[in-house]
Amino acid sequence: MITLDLTLPDTRYPIHIGHGLLDQIELLLPALPIPQAAIITNATVAPLYLARLQGALEAKGVQVMPVVLPDGEAHKDWQTLNLIFDALLGANAERKTTLIALGGGVIGDMTGFAAACYQRGAPFIQIPTTLLAQVDSSVGGKTAINHPLGKNMIGAFYQPRLVLADMALLSTLPDRELSAGLAEVIKYGLLGDEHFLGWLEDNMAALRARDPDALQYAVRRSCEMKAEIVGQDEKENGVRALLNLGHTFGHAIETGLGYGKWLHGEAVGAGMVLAAEASRLQGWLGQAEVARATRLIAAAGLPTLSPDLGFEQWLAYMGHDKKVQSGVIRFVLLKSLGQAVIQAGLSDDLLRELLSGPFIQR
Ligand code: NAD
Ligand code: GLY
């Protein structure tokens, strides 16, 4: 096991990464202020891992309340969030009851938001069970639900007390979900570490074959980069926005097609191709670099062509992006492979060329 630290102005927490950590329950206990916990999970993950976690906690004298939500991005909404509050209040859960997210990014984001709101702030722990959640969503304290008009539009910055990333849990993950997680891994290489990008090119086959060492290295490097960036800019006033590479286009795809049609990671994969092509149209990347980024995204099993939402619809959905300032969409683009920058506004001509160009499905 390795442990990384995320250090912020007001808090600091460990990110444990390793194999078989779900069975090392003593890692969790220091993060529980009282021996009461609610495990928030979903109908897919519960049959796989809930009994093990619940049993191990109960064996240590922790009183556990399981809350099993419906599965899916389409349920990342007010109605489902309210089921958590119904369960907590129905059981008279106290403010110091720890909310434990056992699931992917949807469960993690909703549990974190519920913890931020419950009695104005309850402790919470992230046990991410997808690759995407292990490399990205469980770390850094962004919590949210979706709104029909925009992805992750209602939420809070609220940090967990501990993240436990157990590689063994990835053994049950469907291949399509593994690929979705690889999109966020590739994101780190593209935005800030060309050496890691090269490592990913050399090791993509091993990652897709779930080689445990390759997976652990990818999770570790991703979490290191995320912890460093979030440590500098917790509330996204600057450098943290770079972690949204591909997301302005990706969120538009998710909202435009309806939540859950494309996986978040798939939308980010195709969105990063558009970001690379936009960077070429800006004169920053060459054809060969766009092709290199596109090849890696395809090698991860991700789509590289975005759906044709229609120009006005693209603009409308991207206009709901959280990076918009004074009405101007701020894009994350690439000065080079391994160096992302924020570009406030792109000309209508460039956007029209991009959104009717070779990376849009015909
Ligand atoms: P997800 O949570 O929907 O999980 C994907 C699917 O895998 C689900 O059906 C889930 O039930 C299933 N699953 C989870 N773990 C499993 C396991 N071990 N074995 C078998 N099946 C398993 O999707 P995701 O890709 O993990 O997360 C996407 C969400 O994360 C999006 O809502 C996105 O907005 C959010 N996100 C948040 C942040 C952040 O910083 N907070 C960052 C990136 C993404
Ligand atoms: N996933 C983007 C962020 O955490 O900032």
Tab-separated table of C-alpha atoms and ligand atoms in Angstrom:
chain	number	residue	atom	x	y	z
A	1	MET	CA	0.000	0.000	0.000
A	2	ILE	CA	1.086	3.548	-0.578
A	3	THR	CA	-0.407	6.595	1.119
A	4	LEU	CA	-0.508	10.054	-0.401
A	5	ASP	CA	-1.463	13.150	1.584
A	6	LEU	CA	-3.723	15.879	0.326
A	7	THR	CA	-2.888	19.049	2.247
A	8	LEU	CA	-5.280	22.004	2.138
A	9	PRO	CA	-5.454	25.242	4.144
A	10	ASP	CA	-8.102	23.846	6.540
A	11	THR	CA	-7.611	20.102	6.395
A	12	ARG	CA	-5.381	17.276	5.388
A	13	TYR	CA	-6.314	13.677	4.559
A	14	PRO	CA	-4.755	10.426	3.435
A	15	ILE	CA	-5.352	8.666	0.128
A	16	HIS	CA	-4.558	4.973	0.636
A	17	ILE	CA	-3.902	3.034	-2.588
A	18	GLY	CA	-3.335	-0.719	-2.695
A	19	HIS	CA	-4.721	-4.231	-3.122
A	20	GLY	CA	-7.159	-5.770	-0.634
A	21	LEU	CA	-7.598	-2.581	1.420
A	22	LEU	CA	-11.335	-3.176	1.941
A	23	ASP	CA	-10.343	-5.919	4.355
A	24	GLN	CA	-8.011	-3.606	6.330
A	25	ILE	CA	-10.790	-1.931	8.243
A	26	GLU	CA	-8.376	-0.466	10.793
A	27	LEU	CA	-7.429	2.055	8.086
A	28	LEU	CA	-10.926	3.553	8.263
A	29	LEU	CA	-11.456	3.657	12.005
A	30	PRO	CA	-9.340	6.770	12.775
A	31	ALA	CA	-11.589	8.795	10.442
A	32	LEU	CA	-14.786	7.961	12.381
A	33	PRO	CA	-15.410	10.479	15.204
A	34	ILE	CA	-18.100	8.224	16.731
A	35	PRO	CA	-18.794	4.526	16.072
A	36	GLN	CA	-21.721	5.226	13.749
A	37	ALA	CA	-21.674	5.138	9.961
A	38	ALA	CA	-24.030	5.146	6.993
A	39	ILE	CA	-22.723	3.283	3.951
A	40	ILE	CA	-24.152	4.900	0.828
A	41	THR	CA	-23.976	2.600	-2.183
A	42	ASN	CA	-26.109	1.467	-5.105
A	43	ALA	CA	-28.007	-1.595	-6.268
A	44	THR	CA	-25.075	-2.818	-8.412
A	45	VAL	CA	-22.244	-2.384	-5.911
A	46	ALA	CA	-24.211	-3.473	-2.823
A	47	PRO	CA	-24.364	-7.191	-3.715
A	48	LEU	CA	-20.624	-7.156	-4.473
A	49	TYR	CA	-19.083	-5.336	-1.515
A	50	LEU	CA	-21.609	-4.016	1.012
A	51	ALA	CA	-21.793	-7.061	3.288
A	52	ARG	CA	-17.972	-7.253	3.544
A	53	LEU	CA	-17.618	-3.616	4.524
A	54	GLN	CA	-20.628	-3.598	6.826
A	55	GLY	CA	-19.569	-6.846	8.535
A	56	ALA	CA	-16.007	-5.649	9.074
A	57	LEU	CA	-17.175	-2.357	10.597
A	58	GLU	CA	-19.757	-4.045	12.814
A	59	ALA	CA	-17.108	-6.483	14.022
A	60	LYS	CA	-15.226	-3.420	15.316
A	61	GLY	CA	-18.293	-2.154	17.179
A	62	VAL	CA	-19.439	0.389	14.585
A	63	GLN	CA	-23.190	0.773	14.195
A	64	VAL	CA	-23.855	0.712	10.432
A	65	MET	CA	-26.820	1.903	8.396
A	66	PRO	CA	-26.742	0.832	4.736
A	67	VAL	CA	-28.438	3.091	2.186
A	68	VAL	CA	-28.830	1.496	-1.246
A	69	LEU	CA	-29.681	3.924	-4.064
A	70	PRO	CA	-30.727	3.204	-7.648
A	71	ASP	CA	-27.752	2.931	-10.009
A	72	GLY	CA	-26.889	5.367	-12.751
A	73	GLU	CA	-26.001	8.893	-13.807
A	74	ALA	CA	-29.711	9.498	-14.517
A	75	HIS	CA	-30.294	9.169	-10.733
A	76	LYS	CA	-27.708	11.795	-9.765
A	77	ASP	CA	-30.525	14.165	-8.893
A	78	TRP	CA	-32.509	15.795	-6.075
A	79	GLN	CA	-34.932	12.914	-5.739
A	80	THR	CA	-32.185	10.359	-5.160
A	81	LEU	CA	-30.195	12.695	-2.915
A	82	ASN	CA	-33.298	13.068	-0.781
A	83	LEU	CA	-33.410	9.290	-0.249
A	84	ILE	CA	-30.141	9.669	1.693
A	85	PHE	CA	-31.663	12.353	3.922
A	86	ASP	CA	-34.825	10.258	4.382
A	87	ALA	CA	-32.715	7.320	5.585
A	88	LEU	CA	-30.460	9.417	7.863
A	89	LEU	CA	-33.325	11.306	9.478
A	90	GLY	CA	-35.491	8.193	9.671
A	91	ALA	CA	-32.756	6.524	11.720
A	92	ASN	CA	-32.037	9.639	13.818
A	93	ALA	CA	-28.461	9.725	12.519
A	94	GLU	CA	-26.410	12.275	14.431
A	95	ARG	CA	-24.245	15.001	12.950
A	96	LYS	CA	-21.076	13.025	13.678
A	97	THR	CA	-22.326	9.914	11.860
A	98	THR	CA	-19.808	9.237	9.085
A	99	LEU	CA	-21.170	8.887	5.566
A	100	ILE	CA	-19.146	6.303	3.654
A	101	ALA	CA	-19.424	6.422	-0.140
A	102	LEU	CA	-19.025	2.906	-1.537
A	103	GLY	CA	-19.289	3.179	-5.310
A	104	GLY	CA	-18.236	5.090	-8.395
A	105	GLY	CA	-18.258	8.817	-9.034
A	106	VAL	CA	-22.034	9.093	-8.961
A	107	ILE	CA	-22.259	7.648	-5.441
A	108	GLY	CA	-19.159	9.583	-4.331
A	109	ASP	CA	-20.439	12.935	-5.617
A	110	MET	CA	-23.910	12.431	-4.117
A	111	THR	CA	-22.638	11.136	-0.780
A	112	GLY	CA	-20.234	14.056	-0.491
A	113	PHE	CA	-23.006	16.550	-1.213
A	114	ALA	CA	-25.315	14.821	1.277
A	115	ALA	CA	-22.525	14.970	3.882
A	116	ALA	CA	-21.967	18.674	3.177
A	117	CYS	CA	-25.672	19.363	3.771
A	118	TYR	CA	-26.663	16.912	6.511
A	119	GLN	CA	-26.986	18.923	9.724
A	120	ARG	CA	-24.700	21.476	7.997
A	121	GLY	CA	-21.807	19.042	7.657
A	122	ALA	CA	-21.216	15.403	8.562
A	123	PRO	CA	-17.893	13.563	8.195
A	124	PHE	CA	-17.450	11.450	5.076
A	125	ILE	CA	-15.125	8.853	3.597
A	126	GLN	CA	-14.629	7.866	-0.018
A	127	ILE	CA	-14.239	4.199	-0.978
A	128	PRO	CA	-14.133	4.498	-4.777
A	129	THR	CA	-15.013	1.305	-6.645
A	130	THR	CA	-14.478	2.434	-10.262
A	131	LEU	CA	-11.199	3.406	-11.890
A	132	LEU	CA	-12.653	6.818	-12.675
A	133	ALA	CA	-13.523	7.416	-9.041
A	134	GLN	CA	-10.130	6.145	-7.845
A	135	VAL	CA	-8.152	8.450	-10.132
A	136	ASP	CA	-10.331	11.514	-9.971
A	137	SER	CA	-13.734	11.968	-8.363
A	138	SER	CA	-12.965	10.598	-4.884
A	139	VAL	CA	-10.092	13.068	-4.415
A	140	GLY	CA	-10.432	16.820	-4.058
A	141	GLY	CA	-13.864	17.423	-2.537
A	142	LYS	CA	-16.010	18.337	-5.528
A	143	THR	CA	-19.510	17.094	-4.762
A	144	ALA	CA	-22.650	17.612	-6.830
A	145	ILE	CA	-25.845	16.480	-8.447
A	146	ASN	CA	-26.981	17.182	-12.008
A	147	HIS	CA	-29.725	19.529	-13.190
A	148	PRO	CA	-31.588	18.906	-16.456
A	149	LEU	CA	-29.985	22.105	-17.787
A	150	GLY	CA	-26.448	21.338	-16.726
A	151	LYS	CA	-24.120	18.693	-15.356
A	152	ASN	CA	-22.946	18.917	-11.706
A	153	MET	CA	-24.563	22.341	-11.424
A	154	ILE	CA	-25.787	21.974	-7.832
A	155	GLY	CA	-23.107	21.078	-5.309
A	156	ALA	CA	-20.428	22.078	-2.832
A	157	PHE	CA	-16.710	21.819	-2.211
A	158	TYR	CA	-16.582	19.441	0.744
A	159	GLN	CA	-13.571	17.281	1.520
A	160	PRO	CA	-13.603	13.650	2.664
A	161	ARG	CA	-11.635	12.619	5.743
A	162	LEU	CA	-10.014	9.709	3.971
A	163	VAL	CA	-9.902	8.013	0.559
A	164	LEU	CA	-9.407	4.250	0.333
A	165	ALA	CA	-8.676	3.046	-3.222
A	166	ASP	CA	-8.631	-0.747	-3.319
A	167	MET	CA	-7.415	-2.017	-6.698
A	168	ALA	CA	-9.012	-5.419	-6.007
A	169	LEU	CA	-12.473	-3.854	-6.353
A	170	LEU	CA	-11.756	-3.127	-10.013
A	171	SER	CA	-11.839	-6.867	-10.838
A	172	THR	CA	-15.659	-6.751	-11.166
A	173	LEU	CA	-15.766	-3.538	-13.193
A	174	PRO	CA	-17.138	-3.933	-16.746
A	175	ASP	CA	-14.610	-3.230	-19.544
A	176	ARG	CA	-16.580	-0.214	-20.755
A	177	GLU	CA	-16.331	1.363	-17.288
A	178	LEU	CA	-12.592	0.628	-17.130
A	179	SER	CA	-12.151	2.504	-20.407
A	180	ALA	CA	-14.192	5.407	-19.040
A	181	GLY	CA	-11.761	5.635	-16.108
A	182	LEU	CA	-8.798	5.584	-18.473
A	183	ALA	CA	-10.095	8.821	-20.027
A	184	GLU	CA	-9.410	10.674	-16.776
A	185	VAL	CA	-6.007	8.979	-16.478
A	186	ILE	CA	-5.049	10.131	-19.990
A	187	LYS	CA	-6.265	13.601	-19.007
A	188	TYR	CA	-3.459	13.909	-16.442
A	189	GLY	CA	-0.813	13.033	-19.032
A	190	LEU	CA	-2.207	15.464	-21.579
A	191	LEU	CA	-2.620	18.343	-19.161
A	192	GLY	CA	0.615	18.186	-17.268
A	193	ASP	CA	2.999	15.238	-17.696
A	194	GLU	CA	4.274	14.234	-21.118
A	195	HIS	CA	6.447	11.519	-19.562
A	196	PHE	CA	3.306	9.920	-18.068
A	197	LEU	CA	1.660	10.216	-21.490
A	198	GLY	CA	4.502	8.142	-22.946
A	199	TRP	CA	4.134	5.625	-20.102
A	200	LEU	CA	0.421	5.341	-20.903
A	201	GLU	CA	1.186	4.707	-24.574
A	202	ASP	CA	3.571	1.911	-23.592
A	203	ASN	CA	1.236	0.405	-20.986
A	204	MET	CA	-2.280	0.830	-22.400
A	205	ALA	CA	-2.598	-2.868	-23.236
A	206	ALA	CA	-1.492	-3.843	-19.708
A	207	LEU	CA	-3.969	-1.397	-18.198
A	208	ARG	CA	-6.841	-2.758	-20.265
A	209	ALA	CA	-5.782	-6.288	-19.264
A	210	ARG	CA	-5.987	-5.064	-15.627
A	211	ASP	CA	-2.371	-5.745	-14.810
A	212	PRO	CA	-2.372	-4.905	-11.073
A	213	ASP	CA	0.982	-3.119	-11.058
A	214	ALA	CA	0.118	-1.035	-14.092
A	215	LEU	CA	-3.254	-0.092	-12.588
A	216	GLN	CA	-1.721	0.816	-9.258
A	217	TYR	CA	0.897	3.019	-10.913
A	218	ALA	CA	-1.775	4.765	-13.012
A	219	VAL	CA	-3.936	5.422	-9.932
A	220	ARG	CA	-0.939	6.597	-7.930
A	221	ARG	CA	0.367	9.014	-10.593
A	222	SER	CA	-3.144	10.370	-11.225
A	223	CYS	CA	-3.792	10.935	-7.508
A	224	GLU	CA	-0.356	12.528	-7.055
A	225	MET	CA	-1.123	15.031	-9.811
A	226	LYS	CA	-4.633	15.670	-8.543
A	227	ALA	CA	-3.474	16.151	-4.945
A	228	GLU	CA	-0.787	18.577	-6.065
A	229	ILE	CA	-3.178	20.667	-8.168
A	230	VAL	CA	-6.024	20.672	-5.623
A	231	GLY	CA	-3.487	21.471	-2.890
A	232	GLN	CA	-2.655	24.685	-4.773
A	233	ASP	CA	-6.218	25.670	-5.644
A	234	GLU	CA	-8.960	23.907	-3.672
A	235	LYS	CA	-11.886	26.046	-4.887
A	236	GLU	CA	-10.857	26.276	-8.549
A	237	ASN	CA	-9.863	29.893	-8.772
A	238	GLY	CA	-6.970	29.077	-11.075
A	239	VAL	CA	-4.912	26.014	-11.858
A	240	ARG	CA	-7.581	23.463	-10.808
A	241	ALA	CA	-9.607	24.408	-13.888
A	242	LEU	CA	-6.991	22.523	-15.940
A	243	LEU	CA	-8.464	19.298	-14.524
A	244	ASN	CA	-11.461	20.061	-16.723
A	245	LEU	CA	-9.589	19.274	-19.935
A	246	GLY	CA	-12.184	17.788	-22.314
A	247	HIS	CA	-15.004	18.457	-19.852
A	248	THR	CA	-16.561	21.578	-21.414
A	249	PHE	CA	-17.224	19.565	-24.574
A	250	GLY	CA	-17.852	16.362	-22.585
A	251	HIS	CA	-20.465	17.857	-20.269
A	252	ALA	CA	-22.265	19.288	-23.328
A	253	ILE	CA	-22.357	15.775	-24.816
A	254	GLU	CA	-23.706	14.258	-21.579
A	255	THR	CA	-26.382	16.926	-21.133
A	256	GLY	CA	-27.233	17.045	-24.836
A	257	LEU	CA	-27.697	13.291	-25.227
A	258	GLY	CA	-29.381	12.818	-21.824
A	259	TYR	CA	-27.503	11.728	-18.704
A	260	GLY	CA	-26.310	8.137	-18.841
A	261	LYS	CA	-26.406	7.627	-22.622
A	262	TRP	CA	-22.671	8.120	-22.932
A	263	LEU	CA	-20.564	7.414	-19.855
A	264	HIS	CA	-18.881	10.464	-18.333
A	265	GLY	CA	-15.436	9.114	-19.255
A	266	GLU	CA	-16.520	8.464	-22.837
A	267	ALA	CA	-17.741	12.046	-23.173
A	268	VAL	CA	-14.447	13.288	-21.680
A	269	GLY	CA	-12.487	11.103	-24.141
A	270	ALA	CA	-14.246	12.559	-27.185
A	271	GLY	CA	-14.144	15.994	-25.519
A	272	MET	CA	-10.343	15.809	-25.169
A	273	VAL	CA	-10.065	15.073	-28.899
A	274	LEU	CA	-12.082	18.247	-29.579
A	275	ALA	CA	-9.874	20.175	-27.145
A	276	ALA	CA	-6.771	18.922	-28.999
A	277	GLU	CA	-8.253	19.841	-32.373
A	278	ALA	CA	-9.266	23.282	-31.055
A	279	SER	CA	-5.665	23.694	-29.900
A	280	ARG	CA	-4.498	22.877	-33.443
A	281	LEU	CA	-6.942	25.419	-34.902
A	282	GLN	CA	-5.463	27.941	-32.433
A	283	GLY	CA	-2.041	27.191	-33.943
A	284	TRP	CA	-0.631	25.454	-30.857
A	285	LEU	CA	-0.648	21.749	-31.765
A	286	GLY	CA	0.322	20.160	-35.069
A	287	GLN	CA	-1.627	17.446	-36.913
A	288	ALA	CA	0.783	14.810	-35.603
A	289	GLU	CA	0.152	15.785	-31.978
A	290	VAL	CA	-3.630	15.727	-32.410
A	291	ALA	CA	-3.254	12.302	-34.037
A	292	ARG	CA	-1.071	11.102	-31.141
A	293	ALA	CA	-3.620	12.180	-28.522
A	294	THR	CA	-6.480	10.692	-30.568
A	295	ARG	CA	-4.627	7.362	-30.969
A	296	LEU	CA	-4.126	7.039	-27.222
A	297	ILE	CA	-7.783	7.828	-26.493
A	298	ALA	CA	-8.866	5.236	-29.090
A	299	ALA	CA	-6.390	2.706	-27.654
A	300	ALA	CA	-8.127	3.094	-24.292
A	301	GLY	CA	-11.352	1.908	-25.946
A	302	LEU	CA	-12.950	5.354	-25.962
A	303	PRO	CA	-14.902	7.184	-28.670
A	304	THR	CA	-12.949	9.858	-30.540
A	305	LEU	CA	-15.857	11.298	-32.538
A	306	SER	CA	-18.432	13.478	-30.779
A	307	PRO	CA	-22.135	13.421	-31.607
A	308	ASP	CA	-23.469	16.215	-33.781
A	309	LEU	CA	-25.453	18.272	-31.261
A	310	GLY	CA	-25.894	21.199	-33.670
A	311	PHE	CA	-23.908	24.424	-33.330
A	312	GLU	CA	-26.502	26.379	-31.344
A	313	GLN	CA	-27.039	23.451	-28.960
A	314	TRP	CA	-23.301	23.029	-28.392
A	315	LEU	CA	-23.080	26.720	-27.478
A	316	ALA	CA	-26.131	26.539	-25.207
A	317	TYR	CA	-24.831	23.518	-23.267
A	318	MET	CA	-21.271	24.837	-23.064
A	319	GLY	CA	-22.714	28.140	-21.853
A	320	HIS	CA	-23.785	26.337	-18.651
A	321	ASP	CA	-20.189	25.337	-17.897
A	322	LYS	CA	-19.003	26.284	-14.405
A	323	LYS	CA	-15.907	27.940	-15.885
A	324	VAL	CA	-18.009	30.566	-17.695
A	325	GLN	CA	-17.073	34.065	-16.481
A	326	SER	CA	-19.043	37.187	-17.474
A	327	GLY	CA	-20.708	35.157	-20.195
A	328	VAL	CA	-17.409	34.012	-21.748
A	329	ILE	CA	-16.741	30.261	-21.981
A	330	ARG	CA	-13.247	29.442	-20.717
A	331	PHE	CA	-11.820	26.429	-22.545
A	332	VAL	CA	-8.989	24.188	-21.385
A	333	LEU	CA	-6.707	23.768	-24.396
A	334	LEU	CA	-3.222	22.387	-25.008
A	335	LYS	CA	-0.183	24.553	-25.744
A	336	SER	CA	1.632	21.275	-26.252
A	337	LEU	CA	1.051	17.656	-25.219
A	338	GLY	CA	1.628	17.782	-21.467
A	339	GLN	CA	0.892	21.504	-21.076
A	340	ALA	CA	-2.696	22.702	-20.692
A	341	VAL	CA	-3.787	26.332	-20.530
A	342	ILE	CA	-7.036	28.245	-20.061
A	343	GLN	CA	-8.279	30.102	-23.107
A	344	ALA	CA	-11.070	32.596	-22.434
A	345	GLY	CA	-13.351	32.538	-25.466
A	346	LEU	CA	-12.849	31.046	-28.907
A	347	SER	CA	-14.015	32.804	-32.052
A	348	ASP	CA	-17.317	31.747	-33.597
A	349	ASP	CA	-15.450	30.866	-36.786
A	350	LEU	CA	-13.077	28.524	-34.952
A	351	LEU	CA	-15.927	26.887	-33.043
A	352	ARG	CA	-17.986	26.423	-36.223
A	353	GLU	CA	-15.015	24.802	-37.955
A	354	LEU	CA	-14.346	22.575	-34.926
A	355	LEU	CA	-17.949	21.513	-34.378
A	356	SER	CA	-18.577	20.621	-37.992
A	357	GLY	CA	-15.099	19.185	-38.536
A	358	PRO	CA	-13.613	15.686	-38.800
A	359	PHE	CA	-14.100	14.846	-35.095
A	360	ILE	CA	-17.903	15.162	-35.269
A	361	GLN	CA	-19.908	12.039	-36.174
A	362	ARG	CA	-21.655	12.207	-39.514
B	1	NAD	P1	-20.663	5.471	-11.874
B	1	NAD	O1	-20.561	5.923	-10.504
B	1	NAD	O2	-21.995	5.561	-12.562
B	1	NAD	O3	-20.152	3.948	-11.950
B	1	NAD	C1	-20.147	3.305	-13.188
B	1	NAD	C2	-20.919	1.982	-13.146
B	1	NAD	O4	-20.092	0.983	-12.557
B	1	NAD	C3	-22.190	2.015	-12.334
B	1	NAD	O5	-23.157	1.216	-12.962
B	1	NAD	C4	-21.762	1.382	-11.010
B	1	NAD	O6	-22.826	0.828	-10.295
B	1	NAD	C5	-20.799	0.343	-11.481
B	1	NAD	N1	-19.778	-0.072	-10.538
B	1	NAD	C6	-19.116	0.712	-9.662
B	1	NAD	N2	-18.138	0.021	-9.079
B	1	NAD	C7	-18.190	-1.237	-9.568
B	1	NAD	C8	-17.432	-2.401	-9.352
B	1	NAD	N3	-16.372	-2.394	-8.557
B	1	NAD	N4	-17.786	-3.521	-10.016
B	1	NAD	C9	-18.832	-3.522	-10.870
B	1	NAD	N5	-19.567	-2.433	-11.152
B	1	NAD	C10	-19.247	-1.295	-10.495
B	1	NAD	O7	-19.635	6.237	-12.839
B	1	NAD	P2	-18.119	6.723	-12.623
B	1	NAD	O8	-17.526	6.657	-13.974
B	1	NAD	O9	-17.455	6.045	-11.509
B	1	NAD	O10	-18.293	8.248	-12.197
B	1	NAD	C11	-18.855	9.207	-13.064
B	1	NAD	C12	-19.363	10.360	-12.253
B	1	NAD	O11	-18.283	10.956	-11.562
B	1	NAD	C13	-20.014	11.435	-13.077
B	1	NAD	O12	-21.232	11.814	-12.476
B	1	NAD	C14	-19.033	12.579	-13.021
B	1	NAD	O13	-19.636	13.827	-13.122
B	1	NAD	C15	-18.390	12.363	-11.684
B	1	NAD	N6	-17.046	12.943	-11.566
B	1	NAD	C16	-16.793	13.708	-10.480
B	1	NAD	C17	-15.529	14.226	-10.289
B	1	NAD	C18	-15.213	15.019	-9.050
B	1	NAD	O14	-14.137	15.616	-8.989
B	1	NAD	N7	-16.077	15.030	-8.067
B	1	NAD	C19	-14.510	13.958	-11.208
B	1	NAD	C20	-14.805	13.154	-12.301
B	1	NAD	C21	-16.083	12.641	-12.460
B	2	GLY	N1	-12.528	16.554	-11.853
B	2	GLY	C1	-12.134	17.917	-11.858
B	2	GLY	C2	-11.763	18.440	-10.515
B	2	GLY	O1	-11.797	17.732	-9.531
B	2	GLY	O2	-11.422	19.585	-10.399
